[in-house]
Short mmCIF file of C-alpha atoms in Angstrom, two decimals:
data_model
loop_
_atom_site.label_atom_id
_atom_site.label_comp_id
_atom_site.label_asym_id
_atom_site.label_seq_id
_atom_site.Cartn_x
_atom_site.Cartn_y
_atom_site.Cartn_z
CA MET W 1 133.95 93.69 67.82
CA THR W 2 135.81 93.92 65.27
CA HIS W 3 138.67 91.58 64.54
CA PHE W 4 142.46 92.72 62.90
CA PHE W 5 144.33 89.98 60.86
CA THR W 6 147.99 90.11 59.95
CA ARG W 7 149.02 87.86 57.19
CA HIS W 8 151.48 84.42 57.75
CA HIS W 9 155.31 84.62 56.23
CA ALA W 10 158.06 82.97 57.62
CA ASN W 11 159.33 85.66 59.91
CA LYS W 12 156.46 86.46 61.87
CA PRO W 13 157.09 86.39 65.52
CA VAL W 14 160.10 89.37 64.65
CA LEU W 15 157.47 91.41 62.48
CA PHE W 16 154.73 91.03 65.20
CA ARG W 17 157.56 92.33 67.80
CA GLY W 18 158.32 95.25 65.79
CA LEU W 19 154.96 95.81 65.44
CA LEU W 20 154.35 96.35 68.48
CA LEU W 21 157.01 97.72 69.69
CA ILE W 22 155.75 101.06 67.34
CA LEU W 23 151.82 100.89 68.62
CA VAL W 24 153.47 101.23 72.39
CA PHE W 25 155.54 103.99 70.96
CA LEU W 26 152.79 105.59 69.50
CA LEU W 27 149.95 105.23 71.95
CA GLY W 28 152.26 106.37 74.82
CA SER W 29 153.63 109.73 72.99
CA CYS W 30 149.50 110.07 72.67
CA GLN W 31 149.19 109.90 75.97
CA ALA W 32 151.79 111.96 77.48
CA GLU W 33 150.87 114.80 74.74
CA GLN W 34 146.89 114.76 76.17
CA PRO W 35 146.14 113.41 79.19
CA ALA W 36 142.21 112.40 78.82
CA PRO W 37 139.95 110.19 80.35
CA THR W 38 141.02 106.07 79.37
CA GLU W 39 139.30 103.44 77.71
CA HIS W 40 140.34 99.72 77.17
CA THR W 41 140.87 98.80 73.92
CA THR W 42 141.25 94.87 73.13
CA ILE W 43 143.69 94.44 69.87
CA LEU W 44 143.61 90.27 68.60
CA VAL W 45 146.48 89.42 66.64
CA GLU W 46 146.34 86.44 64.29
CA SER W 47 149.67 84.80 66.14
CA SER W 48 148.26 81.25 66.30
CA PRO W 49 145.51 79.19 66.06
CA THR W 50 144.32 80.32 69.86
CA PRO W 51 143.67 84.23 69.33
CA ILE W 52 146.22 85.46 72.20
CA LYS W 53 144.09 88.88 73.91
CA VAL W 54 146.39 92.16 74.54
CA GLU W 55 145.46 94.96 76.31
CA GLU W 56 146.50 98.34 76.44
CA THR W 57 145.37 101.81 77.94
CA ALA W 58 144.87 103.96 74.93
CA ALA W 59 144.09 107.83 75.65
CA SER W 60 141.00 108.45 73.49
CA GLU W 61 140.77 111.26 70.99
CA PRO W 62 137.60 113.34 71.91
CA THR W 63 135.37 113.93 69.95
CA ALA W 64 135.50 117.77 68.40
CA VAL W 65 132.84 119.81 68.19
CA PRO W 66 132.84 122.11 65.40
CA PRO W 67 132.68 125.91 66.41
CA LYS W 68 129.52 127.22 67.20
CA THR W 69 129.12 129.58 64.04
CA ALA W 70 126.45 131.99 64.98
CA THR W 71 124.24 132.44 62.16
CA ALA W 72 122.52 135.59 60.91
CA THR W 73 118.76 135.90 59.86
CA ALA W 74 118.74 138.28 56.97
CA VAL W 75 116.11 140.65 57.86
CA PRO W 76 114.00 141.32 54.44
CA PRO W 77 113.56 145.09 53.07
CA ASN W 78 110.70 146.86 54.18
CA THR W 79 108.59 147.38 51.67
CA ALA W 80 105.30 149.38 53.21
CA THR W 81 105.08 153.03 53.12
CA PRO W 82 106.10 154.41 56.42
CA SER W 83 102.89 155.93 58.96
CA PRO W 84 103.65 160.25 58.55
CA THR W 85 103.68 162.01 61.90
CA PRO W 86 100.16 163.03 62.59
CA THR W 87 100.43 167.33 63.23
CA PRO W 88 98.49 168.39 66.01
CA THR W 89 95.45 170.25 65.12
CA PRO W 90 95.48 173.85 65.99
CA THR W 91 93.99 175.03 68.28
CA PRO W 92 90.96 176.68 67.43
CA THR W 93 90.97 180.62 67.67
CA LEU W 94 88.33 182.86 68.74
CA SER W 95 87.34 186.22 68.95
CA LEU W 96 84.81 187.67 71.93
CA PHE W 97 83.34 190.93 72.01
CA ILE W 98 83.35 192.57 75.98
CA PRO W 99 81.21 195.83 75.94
CA PRO W 100 82.66 199.08 77.00
CA ALA W 101 80.03 198.50 80.32
CA TRP W 102 82.18 195.40 81.44
CA GLU W 103 85.79 196.34 80.35
CA HIS W 104 86.63 195.78 84.26
CA ILE W 105 86.50 192.06 83.62
CA THR W 106 87.87 191.93 79.73
CA ALA W 107 91.28 191.02 81.33
CA SER W 108 90.30 188.29 83.59
CA ALA W 109 87.67 186.78 81.15
CA ILE W 110 90.57 186.28 78.56
CA GLU W 111 92.82 184.63 80.91
CA GLN W 112 90.23 182.13 82.30
CA LEU W 113 88.70 181.34 78.95
CA ASN W 114 92.28 180.69 77.63
CA THR W 115 93.24 178.49 80.48
CA HIS W 116 89.97 176.23 80.86
CA THR W 117 88.64 176.00 77.73
CA ASP W 118 90.08 174.56 74.55
CA PHE W 119 90.17 177.70 72.16
CA ASN W 120 92.53 180.03 71.43
CA TRP W 121 90.64 183.36 72.75
CA GLN W 122 91.08 187.24 71.30
CA LEU W 123 89.09 190.28 72.02
CA ALA W 124 87.32 191.42 69.22
CA ASN W 125 87.33 196.05 68.93
CA SER W 126 83.12 195.51 67.90
CA GLU W 127 80.36 192.77 68.53
CA PRO W 128 80.25 192.35 64.11
CA GLU W 129 83.69 191.70 64.25
CA SER W 130 83.54 188.80 67.21
CA ASP W 131 82.83 185.40 66.58
CA ILE W 132 80.78 185.15 70.38
CA ALA W 133 79.94 188.11 71.94
CA LEU W 134 78.57 189.50 75.36
CA SER W 135 75.52 191.11 74.93
CA LYS W 136 71.60 191.97 75.50
CA ASN W 137 70.64 190.21 72.56
CA ASP W 138 68.98 186.15 72.90
CA GLY W 139 71.66 183.76 73.71
CA GLU W 140 73.44 181.98 76.47
CA LEU W 141 71.32 184.28 79.97
CA VAL W 142 74.87 184.69 82.08
CA HIS W 143 73.88 187.35 83.78
CA ARG W 144 70.78 189.63 85.38
CA GLU W 145 71.41 192.93 86.76
CA PRO W 146 69.07 195.15 88.21
CA LEU W 147 68.61 198.68 86.79
CA VAL W 148 67.94 201.15 89.31
CA LEU W 149 66.21 204.14 89.60
CA ALA W 150 68.93 206.21 90.95
CA VAL W 151 68.46 209.71 93.18
CA PRO W 152 70.97 211.44 95.30
CA TYR W 153 71.30 210.81 98.36
CA ASN W 154 69.66 213.30 99.98
CA ALA W 155 66.78 213.45 97.76
CA ALA W 156 63.34 213.29 99.91
CA TRP W 157 61.75 211.58 96.46
CA ASP W 158 63.32 207.79 97.94
CA SER W 159 60.35 205.37 96.62
CA THR W 160 57.59 205.27 94.03
CA ASP W 161 55.62 202.77 92.73
CA GLU W 162 56.30 199.83 89.85
CA GLN W 163 54.24 201.93 87.36
CA THR W 164 55.92 205.38 87.72
CA ALA W 165 59.30 203.60 88.17
CA LEU W 166 58.09 201.94 84.27
CA ASN W 167 57.24 205.79 82.95
CA VAL W 168 60.51 206.85 84.13
CA ILE W 169 62.89 204.57 82.53
CA GLU W 170 60.58 205.01 78.91
CA ASN W 171 60.69 208.26 79.39
CA GLY W 172 63.37 210.01 81.44
CA HIS W 173 62.64 212.36 84.79
CA PRO W 174 65.41 215.19 85.76
CA LEU W 175 66.08 214.36 88.77
CA VAL W 176 66.13 210.34 88.09
CA GLN W 177 69.41 208.62 86.67
CA VAL W 178 68.60 204.98 85.28
CA ILE W 179 71.47 202.82 85.76
CA PRO W 180 72.95 199.30 86.41
CA TRP W 181 73.03 198.55 90.23
CA LYS W 182 76.31 197.84 90.08
CA ASP W 183 77.12 201.43 88.84
CA ILE W 184 75.48 203.08 91.47
CA ASN W 185 77.87 205.22 94.05
CA PRO W 186 77.60 206.56 97.63
CA THR W 187 76.38 209.56 96.39
CA GLN W 188 73.77 208.57 94.69
CA LYS W 189 70.84 205.91 96.13
CA ALA W 190 68.37 203.54 94.84
CA MET W 191 64.29 204.15 94.87
CA HIS W 192 62.16 201.54 96.37
CA LEU W 193 59.81 200.15 94.34
CA ASP W 194 56.50 199.81 96.07
CA GLY W 195 58.67 198.46 98.86
CA ARG W 196 61.63 196.54 96.92
CA PHE W 197 65.08 196.94 96.82
CA PRO W 198 67.56 196.13 94.19
CA THR W 199 68.50 193.31 96.05
CA ASP W 200 65.45 191.44 96.95
CA THR W 201 64.69 188.78 94.66
CA ASP W 202 61.20 189.79 93.21
CA TYR W 203 63.16 193.09 92.73
CA PRO W 204 60.76 193.88 88.78
CA PHE W 205 63.58 196.14 86.47
CA TYR W 206 66.54 193.69 85.02
CA GLU W 207 69.12 194.33 82.52
CA ASN W 208 69.77 190.44 81.10
CA TRP W 209 73.37 190.02 79.61
CA PHE W 210 73.74 186.92 77.39
CA LEU W 211 76.75 185.09 75.47
CA THR W 212 75.52 185.34 71.83
CA GLY W 213 77.94 183.12 69.25
CA GLU W 214 77.84 182.16 64.65
CA THR W 215 76.30 179.12 63.84
CA GLY W 216 78.84 176.44 64.97
CA HIS W 217 80.11 177.81 68.00
CA GLU W 218 77.26 176.34 70.61
CA THR W 219 80.31 174.45 72.26
CA ALA W 220 82.16 177.41 72.83
CA VAL W 221 79.35 179.48 73.97
CA ALA W 222 78.18 176.65 76.38
CA THR W 223 82.27 176.40 77.70
CA ALA W 224 82.74 180.27 78.12
CA ALA W 225 78.98 180.88 79.67
CA PRO W 226 79.79 179.68 83.23
CA ILE W 227 83.46 181.38 83.10
CA LEU W 228 81.80 185.13 82.42
CA GLN W 229 78.81 184.17 84.99
CA THR W 230 81.10 184.23 87.82
CA LEU W 231 83.37 187.07 86.27
CA MET W 232 79.87 188.80 86.51
CA SER W 233 79.03 187.65 89.25
CA ASP W 234 79.30 191.53 91.89
CA PRO W 235 78.56 190.39 95.50
CA VAL W 236 77.51 192.65 97.73
CA ILE W 237 77.25 193.03 101.64
CA HIS W 238 75.03 194.81 103.33
CA ILE W 239 75.90 196.37 107.02
CA ALA W 240 73.19 197.70 109.36
CA ALA W 241 75.11 199.88 112.04
CA VAL W 242 73.38 201.52 114.59
CA GLY W 243 74.21 204.10 117.81
CA ASP W 244 74.73 203.93 121.23
CA ILE W 245 73.41 201.57 123.44
CA MET W 246 72.70 201.13 127.04
CA LEU W 247 71.23 197.65 128.15
CA ASP W 248 70.87 199.00 132.35
CA ARG W 249 67.86 200.96 133.91
CA THR W 250 64.65 200.32 132.37
CA LEU W 251 65.91 197.99 129.52
CA GLY W 252 68.62 196.44 132.12
CA ASN W 253 65.22 195.72 134.31
CA VAL W 254 63.07 194.33 131.66
CA ILE W 255 65.61 192.24 130.28
CA ALA W 256 67.00 190.66 133.97
CA GLU W 257 63.09 189.55 134.31
CA GLY W 258 63.41 187.39 131.47
CA ASP W 259 62.64 189.05 128.85
CA ILE W 260 65.53 189.71 125.98
CA GLU W 261 63.59 190.90 123.36
CA PHE W 262 62.00 193.99 124.32
CA PRO W 263 64.72 196.39 123.65
CA PHE W 264 64.92 195.38 119.53
CA LYS W 265 61.48 194.06 119.22
CA LEU W 266 60.61 196.82 117.54
CA VAL W 267 63.34 196.97 115.00
CA ALA W 268 64.93 193.70 114.35
CA ASP W 269 63.58 193.15 110.74
CA PRO W 270 66.22 196.01 109.24
CA LEU W 271 68.43 194.39 112.28
CA GLN W 272 68.14 191.00 111.67
CA GLN W 273 68.35 190.98 108.19
CA ALA W 274 71.39 192.87 107.25
CA ASP W 275 74.36 190.52 106.45
CA ILE W 276 76.09 192.02 109.55
CA THR W 277 74.86 194.38 112.11
CA ILE W 278 76.89 196.71 114.79
CA GLY W 279 76.42 199.10 117.70
CA ASN W 280 78.15 200.40 120.30
CA LEU W 281 78.14 198.49 124.01
CA GLU W 282 77.54 201.84 125.97
CA SER W 283 78.30 200.17 129.59
CA ALA W 284 80.00 197.43 131.22
CA LEU W 285 78.28 194.27 131.04
CA GLY W 286 77.93 191.72 133.80
CA ASN W 287 77.62 191.25 137.49
CA THR W 288 80.71 191.80 138.41
CA GLY W 289 83.03 194.89 139.84
CA GLU W 290 82.42 198.26 142.04
CA PRO W 291 81.45 201.53 139.86
CA VAL W 292 84.48 203.64 139.86
CA GLU W 293 84.58 207.52 140.56
CA LYS W 294 83.00 209.12 137.55
CA SER W 295 80.03 211.19 137.07
CA TYR W 296 77.69 208.78 135.51
CA THR W 297 78.34 205.05 135.78
CA PHE W 298 76.16 202.24 133.90
CA GLN W 299 76.12 198.18 133.86
CA SER W 300 74.08 196.26 131.81
CA PRO W 301 73.56 192.81 133.06
CA PRO W 302 74.60 189.45 131.59
CA ALA W 303 71.48 188.35 129.78
CA ALA W 304 71.88 191.85 127.85
CA ALA W 305 74.51 189.63 125.93
CA ALA W 306 72.00 187.50 124.88
CA SER W 307 69.62 190.35 124.58
CA LEU W 308 72.28 191.62 121.39
CA ALA W 309 72.29 188.53 119.89
CA TRP W 310 68.51 188.04 119.41
CA GLY W 311 68.75 191.59 117.88
CA GLY W 312 70.85 190.36 115.39
CA PHE W 313 74.44 192.11 116.27
CA ASP W 314 77.51 190.97 115.53
CA VAL W 315 80.02 193.23 116.18
CA ILE W 316 79.93 195.52 119.27
CA SER W 317 82.26 198.26 120.13
CA LEU W 318 83.66 198.48 123.80
CA ALA W 319 85.73 201.73 122.95
CA ASN W 320 83.58 203.96 124.91
CA ASN W 321 83.70 206.04 128.65
CA HIS W 322 81.66 203.54 130.10
CA ALA W 323 83.11 200.07 129.52
CA LEU W 324 85.17 200.54 132.29
CA ASP W 325 82.26 201.52 134.75
CA TYR W 326 83.21 198.83 136.57
CA GLY W 327 86.49 198.36 136.62
CA SER W 328 88.82 195.69 134.30
CA GLU W 329 87.06 192.34 135.80
CA SER W 330 83.48 193.48 134.42
CA LEU W 331 85.68 194.81 131.16
CA LEU W 332 86.99 191.06 130.89
CA GLN W 333 83.52 189.90 131.60
CA GLY W 334 81.47 191.41 129.43
CA ILE W 335 84.24 190.69 126.87
CA GLU W 336 83.54 186.98 127.43
CA LEU W 337 79.46 187.18 127.34
CA LEU W 338 79.51 188.58 123.86
CA LYS W 339 81.57 185.77 122.82
CA GLU W 340 80.06 183.21 124.26
CA GLN W 341 76.93 184.60 122.20
CA LYS W 342 78.61 184.48 119.11
CA ILE W 343 78.93 188.39 118.68
CA ALA W 344 82.77 189.92 118.33
CA PRO W 345 83.51 192.72 120.80
CA ILE W 346 86.36 195.29 119.36
CA GLY W 347 87.54 198.40 120.45
CA ALA W 348 88.92 196.99 124.19
CA GLY W 349 90.65 193.73 125.43
CA ALA W 350 92.81 192.20 128.12
CA ASN W 351 96.30 194.60 127.16
CA ALA W 352 96.88 196.94 124.20
CA GLU W 353 97.37 193.96 121.55
CA LEU W 354 93.53 192.62 121.41
CA ALA W 355 92.13 196.12 122.38
CA ARG W 356 93.02 197.17 119.33
CA ALA W 357 93.12 193.57 117.32
CA PRO W 358 90.48 193.84 114.13
CA HIS W 359 87.70 191.33 113.72
CA ILE W 360 87.22 190.03 109.90
CA ILE W 361 83.87 188.70 108.79
CA SER W 362 84.09 186.30 105.58
CA VAL W 363 80.34 187.07 103.80
CA ASN W 364 79.80 186.80 100.03
CA GLY W 365 83.27 185.95 99.04
CA LEU W 366 84.51 189.29 100.79
CA LYS W 367 86.51 189.81 103.86
CA VAL W 368 85.13 193.03 106.18
CA ALA W 369 87.57 193.93 108.79
CA PHE W 370 85.98 195.80 112.10
CA LEU W 371 88.24 197.96 113.91
CA ALA W 372 87.35 200.44 116.79
CA TYR W 373 88.55 203.57 118.55
CA VAL W 374 87.19 206.25 120.99
CA HIS W 375 88.32 209.77 121.51
CA VAL W 376 86.03 211.62 124.34
CA PRO W 377 87.09 214.86 126.13
CA VAL W 378 87.26 214.91 129.95
CA GLU W 379 84.17 215.18 131.55
CA ALA W 380 83.17 218.55 132.68
CA VAL W 381 81.16 217.62 135.46
CA GLY W 382 81.96 215.84 138.63
CA ASN W 383 85.27 214.83 139.51
CA GLY W 384 86.57 215.52 135.73
CA PHE W 385 87.12 212.16 134.80
CA ASP W 386 89.72 211.78 132.02
CA THR W 387 88.73 208.04 129.80
CA ALA W 388 92.37 208.52 128.35
CA THR W 389 93.42 206.72 132.20
CA TRP W 390 91.52 203.83 130.65
CA THR W 391 93.73 202.98 127.51
CA ALA W 392 95.15 199.42 127.83
CA THR W 393 98.76 199.34 128.15
CA GLU W 394 100.97 196.19 127.00
CA THR W 395 100.12 194.74 130.46
CA THR W 396 96.84 196.44 131.34
CA PRO W 397 93.10 195.85 130.40
CA GLY W 398 91.37 198.30 128.40
CA LEU W 399 90.45 200.76 125.66
CA ALA W 400 92.08 201.62 122.31
CA TRP W 401 92.38 205.04 122.19
CA ALA W 402 92.12 206.96 118.89
CA VAL W 403 95.57 208.13 118.46
CA PRO W 404 95.67 209.15 114.44
CA ALA W 405 99.05 207.38 113.76
CA GLU W 406 97.70 204.05 115.50
CA ILE W 407 94.66 203.91 113.52
CA VAL W 408 97.14 204.02 110.42
CA GLU W 409 98.80 202.16 111.66
CA ASP W 410 96.24 199.19 112.44
CA VAL W 411 94.85 199.84 108.76
CA THR W 412 97.29 199.31 106.87
CA ALA W 413 98.32 196.17 108.39
CA VAL W 414 94.74 194.80 108.16
CA SER W 415 94.35 196.02 104.29
CA THR W 416 96.45 193.20 103.72
CA GLN W 417 93.43 190.53 104.52
CA ALA W 418 90.59 192.11 104.40
CA ASP W 419 88.64 193.30 101.29
CA LEU W 420 87.00 196.20 103.15
CA ILE W 421 87.36 197.89 106.19
CA VAL W 422 85.35 199.48 109.17
CA VAL W 423 86.29 201.67 112.04
CA MET W 424 83.60 202.80 114.87
CA LEU W 425 84.53 205.57 116.52
CA HIS W 426 83.38 207.18 120.03
CA SER W 427 84.30 210.53 119.48
CA GLY W 428 83.06 214.43 119.61
CA TYR W 429 81.18 216.26 122.21
CA GLU W 430 78.12 215.51 123.87
CA TYR W 431 75.32 217.15 121.83
CA VAL W 432 77.23 219.30 119.79
CA GLU W 433 76.35 218.76 115.81
CA PRO W 434 79.37 220.10 114.37
CA PRO W 435 82.34 216.97 115.12
CA SER W 436 85.58 217.75 116.63
CA ALA W 437 88.40 218.32 115.56
CA GLU W 438 89.92 215.07 117.43
CA GLN W 439 86.52 213.53 116.04
CA ALA W 440 87.65 214.52 112.11
CA ALA W 441 91.48 213.70 112.59
CA ALA W 442 90.82 210.06 113.87
CA ALA W 443 88.12 209.88 111.12
CA HIS W 444 90.38 211.03 108.27
CA ALA W 445 93.15 208.80 109.77
CA ALA W 446 91.56 206.19 108.83
CA ILE W 447 89.94 207.01 105.32
CA ASP W 448 93.78 207.96 104.27
CA ALA W 449 94.84 204.29 105.82
CA GLY W 450 92.16 202.78 103.39
CA ALA W 451 89.44 202.46 105.20
CA HIS W 452 86.08 202.58 103.41
CA LEU W 453 83.43 203.53 106.43
CA VAL W 454 83.50 205.38 109.24
CA VAL W 455 80.32 204.94 111.82
CA GLY W 456 80.68 207.67 114.70
CA HIS W 457 78.58 208.14 118.00
CA HIS W 458 78.85 209.44 121.35
CA ALA W 459 77.55 212.90 121.14
CA HIS W 460 73.88 211.24 121.78
CA ILE W 461 72.40 213.32 118.83
CA LEU W 462 72.87 212.42 115.03
CA GLN W 463 75.26 214.31 113.12
CA ALA W 464 76.76 214.58 109.76
CA VAL W 465 77.67 212.51 107.10
CA GLU W 466 80.95 213.01 105.08
CA PHE W 467 82.42 212.14 101.80
CA TYR W 468 86.16 212.09 102.31
CA LYS W 469 88.20 210.50 99.38
CA GLN W 470 87.21 207.16 98.99
CA GLY W 471 85.33 206.33 101.52
CA VAL W 472 81.96 208.02 104.26
CA ILE W 473 82.44 208.91 107.56
CA ALA W 474 78.62 209.15 109.44
CA TYR W 475 79.87 211.25 112.21
CA GLY W 476 77.48 210.22 114.79
CA LEU W 477 73.94 208.01 114.87
CA GLY W 478 72.73 208.92 118.53
CA ASN W 479 71.50 207.27 120.52
CA PHE W 480 69.51 203.86 119.89
CA ALA W 481 68.37 201.91 122.78
CA PHE W 482 69.09 204.26 125.33
CA ASN W 483 67.33 205.02 128.56
CA ILE W 484 67.97 209.10 128.55
CA ASP W 485 66.42 212.36 128.22
CA GLY W 486 67.50 213.77 125.28
CA ASN W 487 66.61 214.56 121.24
CA ALA W 488 64.88 210.83 120.55
CA ASN W 489 65.72 211.63 117.07
CA THR W 490 68.00 208.26 115.67
CA ALA W 491 68.31 206.29 112.76
CA ILE W 492 69.62 202.63 111.43
CA LEU W 493 72.37 203.56 108.92
CA HIS W 494 72.15 200.80 106.45
CA ILE W 495 75.66 200.22 104.22
CA TRP W 496 76.10 198.33 100.84
CA LEU W 497 79.75 197.42 99.91
CA ASP W 498 81.44 195.26 96.94
CA HIS W 499 84.59 195.19 96.56
CA ASP W 500 85.31 198.76 95.14
CA GLY W 501 84.30 200.18 98.53
CA ILE W 502 80.74 201.61 99.41
CA ARG W 503 78.01 201.60 96.61
CA GLN W 504 75.26 203.04 98.73
CA PHE W 505 74.32 203.90 101.81
CA GLU W 506 70.96 205.25 103.16
CA PHE W 507 69.22 205.83 106.86
CA THR W 508 66.42 203.97 108.40
CA PRO W 509 64.93 206.80 110.86
CA ALA W 510 63.63 205.72 114.06
CA ILE W 511 62.38 207.19 117.66
CA VAL W 512 64.04 206.02 120.86
CA GLN W 513 60.89 206.24 122.91
CA TYR W 514 60.57 206.81 127.05
CA GLY W 515 62.51 204.23 128.59
CA GLY W 516 64.68 203.64 125.86
CA GLN W 517 63.41 201.49 123.54
CA PRO W 518 63.59 201.89 119.42
CA ARG W 519 60.85 201.98 117.04
CA LEU W 520 60.88 202.72 113.45
CA ALA W 521 59.87 206.31 112.50
CA THR W 522 56.06 207.17 110.88
CA PRO W 523 56.29 208.92 107.52
CA GLU W 524 56.37 212.17 108.99
CA GLU W 525 58.86 211.83 111.49
CA SER W 526 61.46 209.92 109.36
CA SER W 527 60.96 213.10 106.98
CA THR W 528 62.03 215.16 109.78
CA ILE W 529 65.21 212.92 110.62
CA LEU W 530 66.57 212.75 107.19
CA GLY W 531 66.24 216.35 106.80
CA GLN W 532 67.78 216.88 110.23
CA ILE W 533 70.81 214.35 108.57
CA TYR W 534 71.09 216.32 105.20
CA ARG W 535 70.62 219.84 107.02
CA LEU W 536 73.91 218.85 109.07
CA SER W 537 75.54 217.57 106.26
CA GLN W 538 75.52 220.59 104.27
CA GLY W 539 78.73 222.12 105.69
CA PHE W 540 80.82 219.12 103.47
CA PRO W 541 81.01 219.08 99.51
CA ILE W 542 78.98 216.24 97.37
CA PRO W 543 81.44 215.23 95.19
CA SER W 544 79.60 214.51 91.73
CA PRO W 545 79.02 210.81 90.87
CA GLU W 546 81.12 210.92 88.06
CA ASN W 547 84.10 211.26 90.80
#
């Protein structure tokens, strides 16, 4: 403890009291100015030999805390050289030459190459000016196009051997045009070479197309090749079509006994090998209903649906003058029997909307729509039955009647849903070769509206082929599997279609045997049957291949 002392002199008591008063005054003034926590201070005064202890409460002065001064740390100047902003590497520009033979893919090729590769692609005017070219020189193989020997569609010479074909390719022939398969048109047909067709994998002649590039462009070639392969691929659909099928009488009895293969056993290969096979079922189908009042009534047994499926049929028209021979109950039963066999019934239904509804099939990336109609005259025998009375309404089952305006409406509507449109037409006069006015009007209406093919039947005989605008009309394919007296000549119509429509068609002649079972024709019979079709077609002009 610290001891404070005063000096002794004569007036010590007075001095002590004065000092004490001054001290109290000072302490009181400090306490008044700032109340604060107090602490006890002891003052020792030496007034006598015995120290006297005096306690006073004094306000303690808080220790002043110096204000906090923000301290800024100086950042030394950056003496390093700043890195320059990287400049984007420019996209390499490449020029591509596409020859005139493939000019139809040019726009799509440039668009897709610029979208899906790391290069900027431009078209070159010629192969020497290009960095990369589509050519017949060695490089990256991107496409093999069959090279065909094309002859007029009605030429008798339609097949040869490979050696003769090679001679024609090398030396030419006045009747033959050697062209890529993609460039053939319906007025021409590709010759079969030792039995092989351009769509067969072992077809002998091809035109190879390669993607070639200058040294250093190997990556660009490898990147572009798959895109061009896709664009150059040209999907084709093969349709086989036949005329009237009636699986009652003899054929129906055989089917009912358990042999569903019998009706089509001798013609199965050309029917089953097509992508899509179509025909007209000229009878009711099932085992319900009663025969209506008309001259002839047919009803194929229920198992006939399985027979059609075994024969390769995918689409069956019911738009004909026998579909309701056993009433609407049998019609609806037959529709269900066909559906159970994965066969699409068209041209008839529970109401007008269903009867006129299309069936669309997707094959090889293409969508094909099928429609069917009937327009036949009133029967000239019996009670003069009028098939038009079977026309479906909004509330009653029936058929799609071939009213040209309605055909146009239906074809126009489905054209936004399908790439290709096929119309099946049951029309004309029985055993009359020229097409009737109603038959031609309905067929023309279909093509005018955008259909590509019209397949006809009803006359029970073969009829003409007409090239009409962008389409083909086969007015009548005759009977096919049909137990009926009459002309035995018939044919299977083969049609190959691509994105542009019909590429080619041809006939496989056949004969309807006694009892109704068809078989393929002999070479002599084939010549007669084809000659018959070509003769009937002479009344219609054949457009030039360039058109």
